Amino acid sequence: GAVVSQHPSRVICKSGTSVKIECRSLDFQATTMFWYRQFPKQSLMLMATSNEGSKATYEQGVEKDKFLINHASLTLSTLTVTSAHPEDSSFYICKWRRGHNEQFFGPGTRLTVL
Amino acid sequence: LAKTTQPISMDSYEGQEVNITCSHNNIATNDYITWYQQFPSQGPRFIIQGYKTKVTNEVASLFIPADRKSSTLSLPRVSLSDTAVYYCLVGDPESNYQLIWGAGTKLIIKP
């Protein structure tokens, strides 16, 4: 399968700071990617859908000014959690869509806000 | 979007065949059925996808009856490393599918 990387894999930050998470597809290009978050012992929740060159589409309840998505290229997307608070502590996972049916998840980023 | 229902947890033993069934009564004509595996603190990993009848790959088989209202993931000869959470998702690949993730099935394999 295709390779997707996320950086960092873990981050701990103080409340009020901003954190940037990078997601890269290493061996393919794709126009559409997705950001999910997963709270402990819960399932994945879609946050937003992003197409290269256009603004991201956010799911209901997800603040676009708080979770900034920059889909910089066909292989790189970043999610910035601005003014992070403890309730933003979660596991953030990106996913790239290639072609008709293929979707590949990144390894995830564990964010802990103190 | 079709909602899915799976058992919350299952136990089995090494070397056994494990079948996990998922109900999706409201599946639409264009929907495919996809199964993912997730280990703790890792992103989900694609296992198998199907539309109808039976699909088999190197790691699993997927059985889908004619009415498509359910599906069964079959893992042959499981090992301890198959202990994970397994998610069944239903959606149309042409749209932003797999929007809703159910709770998944926590599979525990014992020695």
PDB file of C-alpha atoms in Angstrom:
ATOM      1  CA  GLY A   1       0.000   0.000   0.000  1.00  0.00           C
ATOM      2  CA  ALA A   2       0.925   3.623  -0.247  1.00  0.00           C
ATOM      3  CA  VAL A   3       2.985   5.362   2.410  1.00  0.00           C
ATOM      4  CA  VAL A   4       1.702   8.308   4.407  1.00  0.00           C
ATOM      5  CA  SER A   5       3.733  10.014   7.092  1.00  0.00           C
ATOM      6  CA  GLN A   6       2.813  12.402   9.869  1.00  0.00           C
ATOM      7  CA  HIS A   7       5.071  14.644  11.873  1.00  0.00           C
ATOM      8  CA  PRO A   8       5.380  14.870  14.760  1.00  0.00           C
ATOM      9  CA  SER A   9       4.163  11.531  16.054  1.00  0.00           C
ATOM     10  CA  ARG A  10       3.749  12.974  19.542  1.00  0.00           C
ATOM     11  CA  VAL A  11       3.606  16.519  20.818  1.00  0.00           C
ATOM     12  CA  ILE A  12       3.068  17.989  24.240  1.00  0.00           C
ATOM     13  CA  CYS A  13       2.370  21.684  24.513  1.00  0.00           C
ATOM     14  CA  LYS A  14       1.156  24.255  26.963  1.00  0.00           C
ATOM     15  CA  SER A  15      -2.346  25.610  26.852  1.00  0.00           C
ATOM     16  CA  GLY A  16      -2.640  28.615  24.546  1.00  0.00           C
ATOM     17  CA  THR A  17       0.094  27.632  22.147  1.00  0.00           C
ATOM     18  CA  SER A  18      -0.325  26.553  18.535  1.00  0.00           C
ATOM     19  CA  VAL A  19       0.720  23.224  17.161  1.00  0.00           C
ATOM     20  CA  LYS A  20       1.323  22.310  13.520  1.00  0.00           C
ATOM     21  CA  ILE A  21       0.940  18.747  12.295  1.00  0.00           C
ATOM     22  CA  GLU A  22       2.287  17.743   8.890  1.00  0.00           C
ATOM     23  CA  CYS A  23       0.895  14.972   6.739  1.00  0.00           C
ATOM     24  CA  ARG A  24       2.717  13.781   3.647  1.00  0.00           C
ATOM     25  CA  SER A  25       1.976  11.174   1.029  1.00  0.00           C
ATOM     26  CA  LEU A  26       5.385   9.778   0.184  1.00  0.00           C
ATOM     27  CA  ASP A  27       4.860   7.808  -2.986  1.00  0.00           C
ATOM     28  CA  PHE A  28       1.803   9.203  -4.705  1.00  0.00           C
ATOM     29  CA  GLN A  29       0.020  12.455  -5.434  1.00  0.00           C
ATOM     30  CA  ALA A  30      -3.570  13.129  -4.531  1.00  0.00           C
ATOM     31  CA  THR A  31      -5.868  16.105  -4.626  1.00  0.00           C
ATOM     32  CA  THR A  32      -8.130  15.110  -1.751  1.00  0.00           C
ATOM     33  CA  MET A  33      -7.226  14.433   1.824  1.00  0.00           C
ATOM     34  CA  PHE A  34      -8.999  14.281   5.150  1.00  0.00           C
ATOM     35  CA  TRP A  35      -8.246  15.066   8.779  1.00  0.00           C
ATOM     36  CA  TYR A  36      -9.710  12.993  11.588  1.00  0.00           C
ATOM     37  CA  ARG A  37      -9.399  13.043  15.334  1.00  0.00           C
ATOM     38  CA  GLN A  38      -9.900  10.245  17.766  1.00  0.00           C
ATOM     39  CA  PHE A  39     -10.427  10.641  21.479  1.00  0.00           C
ATOM     40  CA  PRO A  40      -9.360   7.832  23.827  1.00  0.00           C
ATOM     41  CA  LYS A  41     -11.414   4.697  23.441  1.00  0.00           C
ATOM     42  CA  GLN A  42     -13.591   6.333  20.811  1.00  0.00           C
ATOM     43  CA  SER A  43     -13.907   5.995  17.085  1.00  0.00           C
ATOM     44  CA  LEU A  44     -12.565   8.315  14.433  1.00  0.00           C
ATOM     45  CA  MET A  45     -14.375  11.561  13.770  1.00  0.00           C
ATOM     46  CA  LEU A  46     -13.951  13.398  10.502  1.00  0.00           C
ATOM     47  CA  MET A  47     -12.883  17.002  11.034  1.00  0.00           C
ATOM     48  CA  ALA A  48     -12.463  18.331   7.523  1.00  0.00           C
ATOM     49  CA  THR A  49     -11.984  17.500   3.870  1.00  0.00           C
ATOM     50  CA  SER A  50      -9.327  19.315   1.928  1.00  0.00           C
ATOM     51  CA  ASN A  51      -8.697  19.647  -1.791  1.00  0.00           C
ATOM     52  CA  GLU A  52      -5.413  21.014  -3.045  1.00  0.00           C
ATOM     53  CA  GLY A  53      -5.774  24.612  -4.095  1.00  0.00           C
ATOM     54  CA  SER A  54      -9.084  25.271  -2.401  1.00  0.00           C
ATOM     55  CA  LYS A  55     -10.425  25.909   1.084  1.00  0.00           C
ATOM     56  CA  ALA A  56     -11.114  23.003   3.357  1.00  0.00           C
ATOM     57  CA  THR A  57     -14.644  21.885   4.128  1.00  0.00           C
ATOM     58  CA  TYR A  58     -15.200  21.484   7.848  1.00  0.00           C
ATOM     59  CA  GLU A  59     -17.635  19.162   9.538  1.00  0.00           C
ATOM     60  CA  GLN A  60     -20.289  20.528  11.827  1.00  0.00           C
ATOM     61  CA  GLY A  61     -18.908  21.444  15.201  1.00  0.00           C
ATOM     62  CA  VAL A  62     -15.329  21.846  14.004  1.00  0.00           C
ATOM     63  CA  GLU A  63     -14.114  25.443  14.180  1.00  0.00           C
ATOM     64  CA  LYS A  64     -12.295  26.417  11.015  1.00  0.00           C
ATOM     65  CA  ASP A  65     -10.508  29.287  12.731  1.00  0.00           C
ATOM     66  CA  LYS A  66      -9.172  26.971  15.379  1.00  0.00           C
ATOM     67  CA  PHE A  67      -8.120  24.101  13.149  1.00  0.00           C
ATOM     68  CA  LEU A  68      -6.321  25.670  10.222  1.00  0.00           C
ATOM     69  CA  ILE A  69      -5.724  23.423   7.244  1.00  0.00           C
ATOM     70  CA  ASN A  70      -3.208  24.302   4.578  1.00  0.00           C
ATOM     71  CA  HIS A  71      -3.226  21.913   1.645  1.00  0.00           C
ATOM     72  CA  ALA A  72       0.054  23.148   0.249  1.00  0.00           C
ATOM     73  CA  SER A  73       0.584  20.617  -2.526  1.00  0.00           C
ATOM     74  CA  LEU A  74      -0.507  17.258  -3.866  1.00  0.00           C
ATOM     75  CA  THR A  75       1.682  15.568  -1.256  1.00  0.00           C
ATOM     76  CA  LEU A  76       1.612  17.849   1.769  1.00  0.00           C
ATOM     77  CA  SER A  77      -1.107  19.085   4.090  1.00  0.00           C
ATOM     78  CA  THR A  78      -0.800  20.696   7.481  1.00  0.00           C
ATOM     79  CA  LEU A  79      -3.232  21.002  10.350  1.00  0.00           C
ATOM     80  CA  THR A  80      -2.562  23.780  12.837  1.00  0.00           C
ATOM     81  CA  VAL A  81      -4.329  23.660  16.165  1.00  0.00           C
ATOM     82  CA  THR A  82      -4.391  27.289  17.259  1.00  0.00           C
ATOM     83  CA  SER A  83      -4.538  28.332  20.885  1.00  0.00           C
ATOM     84  CA  ALA A  84      -4.701  24.727  21.969  1.00  0.00           C
ATOM     85  CA  HIS A  85      -6.522  23.794  25.156  1.00  0.00           C
ATOM     86  CA  PRO A  86      -6.597  20.552  27.131  1.00  0.00           C
ATOM     87  CA  GLU A  87      -9.867  19.516  25.475  1.00  0.00           C
ATOM     88  CA  ASP A  88      -8.013  19.522  22.142  1.00  0.00           C
ATOM     89  CA  SER A  89      -5.842  16.679  23.382  1.00  0.00           C
ATOM     90  CA  SER A  90      -6.518  13.880  20.962  1.00  0.00           C
ATOM     91  CA  PHE A  91      -5.087  11.588  18.313  1.00  0.00           C
ATOM     92  CA  TYR A  92      -5.067  13.384  14.965  1.00  0.00           C
ATOM     93  CA  ILE A  93      -4.973  11.252  11.831  1.00  0.00           C
ATOM     94  CA  CYS A  94      -4.729  12.286   8.203  1.00  0.00           C
ATOM     95  CA  LYS A  95      -5.931  10.281   5.256  1.00  0.00           C
ATOM     96  CA  TRP A  96      -5.167  10.645   1.550  1.00  0.00           C
ATOM     97  CA  ARG A  97      -7.506   9.583  -1.188  1.00  0.00           C
ATOM     98  CA  ARG A  98      -6.014   8.138  -4.353  1.00  0.00           C
ATOM     99  CA  GLY A  99      -8.198   7.334  -7.291  1.00  0.00           C
ATOM    100  CA  HIS A 100     -11.627   5.805  -6.994  1.00  0.00           C
ATOM    101  CA  ASN A 101     -11.463   3.610  -3.942  1.00  0.00           C
ATOM    102  CA  GLU A 102      -8.049   3.855  -2.395  1.00  0.00           C
ATOM    103  CA  GLN A 103      -7.622   5.685   0.871  1.00  0.00           C
ATOM    104  CA  PHE A 104      -4.513   5.618   3.032  1.00  0.00           C
ATOM    105  CA  PHE A 105      -4.225   6.731   6.629  1.00  0.00           C
ATOM    106  CA  GLY A 106      -1.234   8.327   8.266  1.00  0.00           C
ATOM    107  CA  PRO A 107       0.199   6.875  11.479  1.00  0.00           C
ATOM    108  CA  GLY A 108      -1.392   9.594  13.593  1.00  0.00           C
ATOM    109  CA  THR A 109      -0.172  12.356  15.907  1.00  0.00           C
ATOM    110  CA  ARG A 110      -0.814  12.222  19.631  1.00  0.00           C
ATOM    111  CA  LEU A 111      -1.415  15.769  20.910  1.00  0.00           C
ATOM    112  CA  THR A 112      -1.382  16.429  24.635  1.00  0.00           C
ATOM    113  CA  VAL A 113      -2.184  19.930  25.828  1.00  0.00           C
ATOM    114  CA  LEU A 114      -1.217  20.663  29.408  1.00  0.00           C
TER     115      LEU A 114
ATOM    116  CA  LEU B   1     -25.273   7.548   5.260  1.00  0.00           C
ATOM    117  CA  ALA B   2     -25.714   3.964   6.266  1.00  0.00           C
ATOM    118  CA  LYS B   3     -25.101   3.287   9.936  1.00  0.00           C
ATOM    119  CA  THR B   4     -23.235   0.161  10.902  1.00  0.00           C
ATOM    120  CA  THR B   5     -23.601  -2.083  13.914  1.00  0.00           C
ATOM    121  CA  GLN B   6     -20.858  -4.420  15.113  1.00  0.00           C
ATOM    122  CA  PRO B   7     -20.231  -6.384  18.292  1.00  0.00           C
ATOM    123  CA  ILE B   8     -18.313  -4.303  20.792  1.00  0.00           C
ATOM    124  CA  SER B   9     -15.770  -7.017  21.518  1.00  0.00           C
ATOM    125  CA  MET B  10     -14.810 -10.583  20.671  1.00  0.00           C
ATOM    126  CA  ASP B  11     -12.322 -13.091  22.023  1.00  0.00           C
ATOM    127  CA  SER B  12     -10.664 -15.938  20.216  1.00  0.00           C
ATOM    128  CA  TYR B  13      -7.540 -18.095  20.299  1.00  0.00           C
ATOM    129  CA  GLU B  14      -4.476 -18.330  18.160  1.00  0.00           C
ATOM    130  CA  GLY B  15      -4.922 -20.460  15.085  1.00  0.00           C
ATOM    131  CA  GLN B  16      -8.705 -20.087  15.004  1.00  0.00           C
ATOM    132  CA  GLU B  17     -10.766 -18.521  12.278  1.00  0.00           C
ATOM    133  CA  VAL B  18     -12.521 -15.364  13.415  1.00  0.00           C
ATOM    134  CA  ASN B  19     -15.663 -13.970  11.834  1.00  0.00           C
ATOM    135  CA  ILE B  20     -16.858 -10.472  12.638  1.00  0.00           C
ATOM    136  CA  THR B  21     -20.277  -9.512  11.365  1.00  0.00           C
ATOM    137  CA  CYS B  22     -21.455  -6.007  10.632  1.00  0.00           C
ATOM    138  CA  SER B  23     -25.052  -4.925  10.072  1.00  0.00           C
ATOM    139  CA  HIS B  24     -25.858  -2.114   7.651  1.00  0.00           C
ATOM    140  CA  ASN B  25     -29.577  -2.244   6.996  1.00  0.00           C
ATOM    141  CA  ASN B  26     -29.743   1.100   5.192  1.00  0.00           C
ATOM    142  CA  ILE B  27     -26.958   0.471   2.728  1.00  0.00           C
ATOM    143  CA  ALA B  28     -27.445   2.384  -0.526  1.00  0.00           C
ATOM    144  CA  THR B  29     -26.994   1.144  -4.072  1.00  0.00           C
ATOM    145  CA  ASN B  30     -23.690   2.931  -4.603  1.00  0.00           C
ATOM    146  CA  ASP B  31     -22.228   2.018  -1.217  1.00  0.00           C
ATOM    147  CA  TYR B  32     -19.201  -0.187  -0.796  1.00  0.00           C
ATOM    148  CA  ILE B  33     -18.267  -2.010   2.402  1.00  0.00           C
ATOM    149  CA  THR B  34     -14.789  -1.481   3.779  1.00  0.00           C
ATOM    150  CA  TRP B  35     -13.039  -2.946   6.795  1.00  0.00           C
ATOM    151  CA  TYR B  36     -10.139  -1.381   8.656  1.00  0.00           C
ATOM    152  CA  GLN B  37      -7.851  -2.578  11.424  1.00  0.00           C
ATOM    153  CA  GLN B  38      -6.480  -0.224  14.044  1.00  0.00           C
ATOM    154  CA  PHE B  39      -3.824  -0.840  16.672  1.00  0.00           C
ATOM    155  CA  PRO B  40      -3.522   1.493  19.683  1.00  0.00           C
ATOM    156  CA  SER B  41      -1.988   4.853  18.811  1.00  0.00           C
ATOM    157  CA  GLN B  42      -1.798   4.043  15.109  1.00  0.00           C
ATOM    158  CA  GLY B  43      -3.810   5.106  12.102  1.00  0.00           C
ATOM    159  CA  PRO B  44      -6.306   2.616  10.689  1.00  0.00           C
ATOM    160  CA  ARG B  45      -5.067   0.151   8.116  1.00  0.00           C
ATOM    161  CA  PHE B  46      -7.167  -0.978   5.165  1.00  0.00           C
ATOM    162  CA  ILE B  47      -8.028  -4.683   5.248  1.00  0.00           C
ATOM    163  CA  ILE B  48     -10.548  -5.362   2.524  1.00  0.00           C
ATOM    164  CA  GLN B  49     -13.348  -3.827   0.516  1.00  0.00           C
ATOM    165  CA  GLY B  50     -16.274  -5.301  -1.354  1.00  0.00           C
ATOM    166  CA  TYR B  51     -19.599  -4.580  -2.988  1.00  0.00           C
ATOM    167  CA  LYS B  52     -21.316  -7.952  -3.129  1.00  0.00           C
ATOM    168  CA  THR B  53     -20.753 -11.730  -2.830  1.00  0.00           C
ATOM    169  CA  LYS B  54     -17.266 -12.667  -1.697  1.00  0.00           C
ATOM    170  CA  VAL B  55     -13.921 -10.910  -1.803  1.00  0.00           C
ATOM    171  CA  THR B  56     -10.666 -12.497  -0.722  1.00  0.00           C
ATOM    172  CA  ASN B  57      -7.173 -11.118  -0.386  1.00  0.00           C
ATOM    173  CA  GLU B  58      -3.992 -12.239   1.318  1.00  0.00           C
ATOM    174  CA  VAL B  59      -5.160 -11.336   4.803  1.00  0.00           C
ATOM    175  CA  ALA B  60      -8.943 -11.763   4.932  1.00  0.00           C
ATOM    176  CA  SER B  61     -12.182 -12.638   3.228  1.00  0.00           C
ATOM    177  CA  LEU B  62     -15.332 -10.574   3.083  1.00  0.00           C
ATOM    178  CA  PHE B  63     -18.699 -12.220   2.693  1.00  0.00           C
ATOM    179  CA  ILE B  64     -21.657 -10.121   1.589  1.00  0.00           C
ATOM    180  CA  PRO B  65     -25.106 -11.686   1.186  1.00  0.00           C
ATOM    181  CA  ALA B  66     -27.355 -10.834  -1.716  1.00  0.00           C
ATOM    182  CA  ASP B  67     -29.388  -8.254   0.213  1.00  0.00           C
ATOM    183  CA  ARG B  68     -26.141  -6.521   1.314  1.00  0.00           C
ATOM    184  CA  LYS B  69     -27.664  -5.645   4.679  1.00  0.00           C
ATOM    185  CA  SER B  70     -24.777  -7.244   6.489  1.00  0.00           C
ATOM    186  CA  SER B  71     -21.237  -8.361   5.874  1.00  0.00           C
ATOM    187  CA  THR B  72     -18.792 -10.699   7.578  1.00  0.00           C
ATOM    188  CA  LEU B  73     -15.076 -10.206   7.841  1.00  0.00           C
ATOM    189  CA  SER B  74     -13.280 -13.529   8.116  1.00  0.00           C
ATOM    190  CA  LEU B  75      -9.733 -13.713   9.463  1.00  0.00           C
ATOM    191  CA  PRO B  76      -8.182 -17.152   8.948  1.00  0.00           C
ATOM    192  CA  ARG B  77      -5.838 -18.622  11.563  1.00  0.00           C
ATOM    193  CA  VAL B  78      -5.483 -15.544  13.738  1.00  0.00           C
ATOM    194  CA  SER B  79      -2.396 -14.799  15.764  1.00  0.00           C
ATOM    195  CA  LEU B  80      -1.752 -12.652  18.812  1.00  0.00           C
ATOM    196  CA  SER B  81      -0.779  -9.780  16.546  1.00  0.00           C
ATOM    197  CA  ASP B  82      -4.319  -9.654  15.172  1.00  0.00           C
ATOM    198  CA  THR B  83      -5.502  -8.210  18.484  1.00  0.00           C
ATOM    199  CA  ALA B  84      -6.870  -4.838  17.411  1.00  0.00           C
ATOM    200  CA  VAL B  85     -10.037  -2.875  16.804  1.00  0.00           C
ATOM    201  CA  TYR B  86     -11.814  -3.668  13.545  1.00  0.00           C
ATOM    202  CA  TYR B  87     -14.076  -1.113  11.889  1.00  0.00           C
ATOM    203  CA  CYS B  88     -16.753  -1.736   9.291  1.00  0.00           C
ATOM    204  CA  LEU B  89     -17.642   1.245   7.115  1.00  0.00           C
ATOM    205  CA  VAL B  90     -20.203   1.722   4.405  1.00  0.00           C
ATOM    206  CA  GLY B  91     -20.173   4.475   1.830  1.00  0.00           C
ATOM    207  CA  ASP B  92     -20.057   5.656  -1.750  1.00  0.00           C
ATOM    208  CA  PRO B  93     -16.478   5.989  -3.019  1.00  0.00           C
ATOM    209  CA  GLU B  94     -17.528   8.760  -5.380  1.00  0.00           C
ATOM    210  CA  SER B  95     -18.418  11.057  -2.527  1.00  0.00           C
ATOM    211  CA  ASN B  96     -16.830  11.868   0.778  1.00  0.00           C
ATOM    212  CA  TYR B  97     -17.595   8.469   2.168  1.00  0.00           C
ATOM    213  CA  GLN B  98     -16.604   6.798   5.407  1.00  0.00           C
ATOM    214  CA  LEU B  99     -17.804   9.911   7.163  1.00  0.00           C
ATOM    215  CA  ILE B 100     -19.225   8.035  10.111  1.00  0.00           C
ATOM    216  CA  TRP B 101     -17.108   5.573  12.014  1.00  0.00           C
ATOM    217  CA  GLY B 102     -18.864   3.244  14.409  1.00  0.00           C
ATOM    218  CA  ALA B 103     -17.351   2.034  17.627  1.00  0.00           C
ATOM    219  CA  GLY B 104     -15.660  -0.926  15.992  1.00  0.00           C
ATOM    220  CA  THR B 105     -15.075  -4.405  17.353  1.00  0.00           C
ATOM    221  CA  LYS B 106     -12.247  -4.953  19.773  1.00  0.00           C
ATOM    222  CA  LEU B 107     -10.818  -8.363  18.947  1.00  0.00           C
ATOM    223  CA  ILE B 108      -8.652 -10.007  21.571  1.00  0.00           C
ATOM    224  CA  ILE B 109      -6.645 -13.067  20.585  1.00  0.00           C
ATOM    225  CA  LYS B 110      -5.485 -15.306  23.398  1.00  0.00           C
ATOM    226  CA  PRO B 111      -2.597 -17.795  23.311  1.00  0.00           C
TER     227      PRO B 111
END
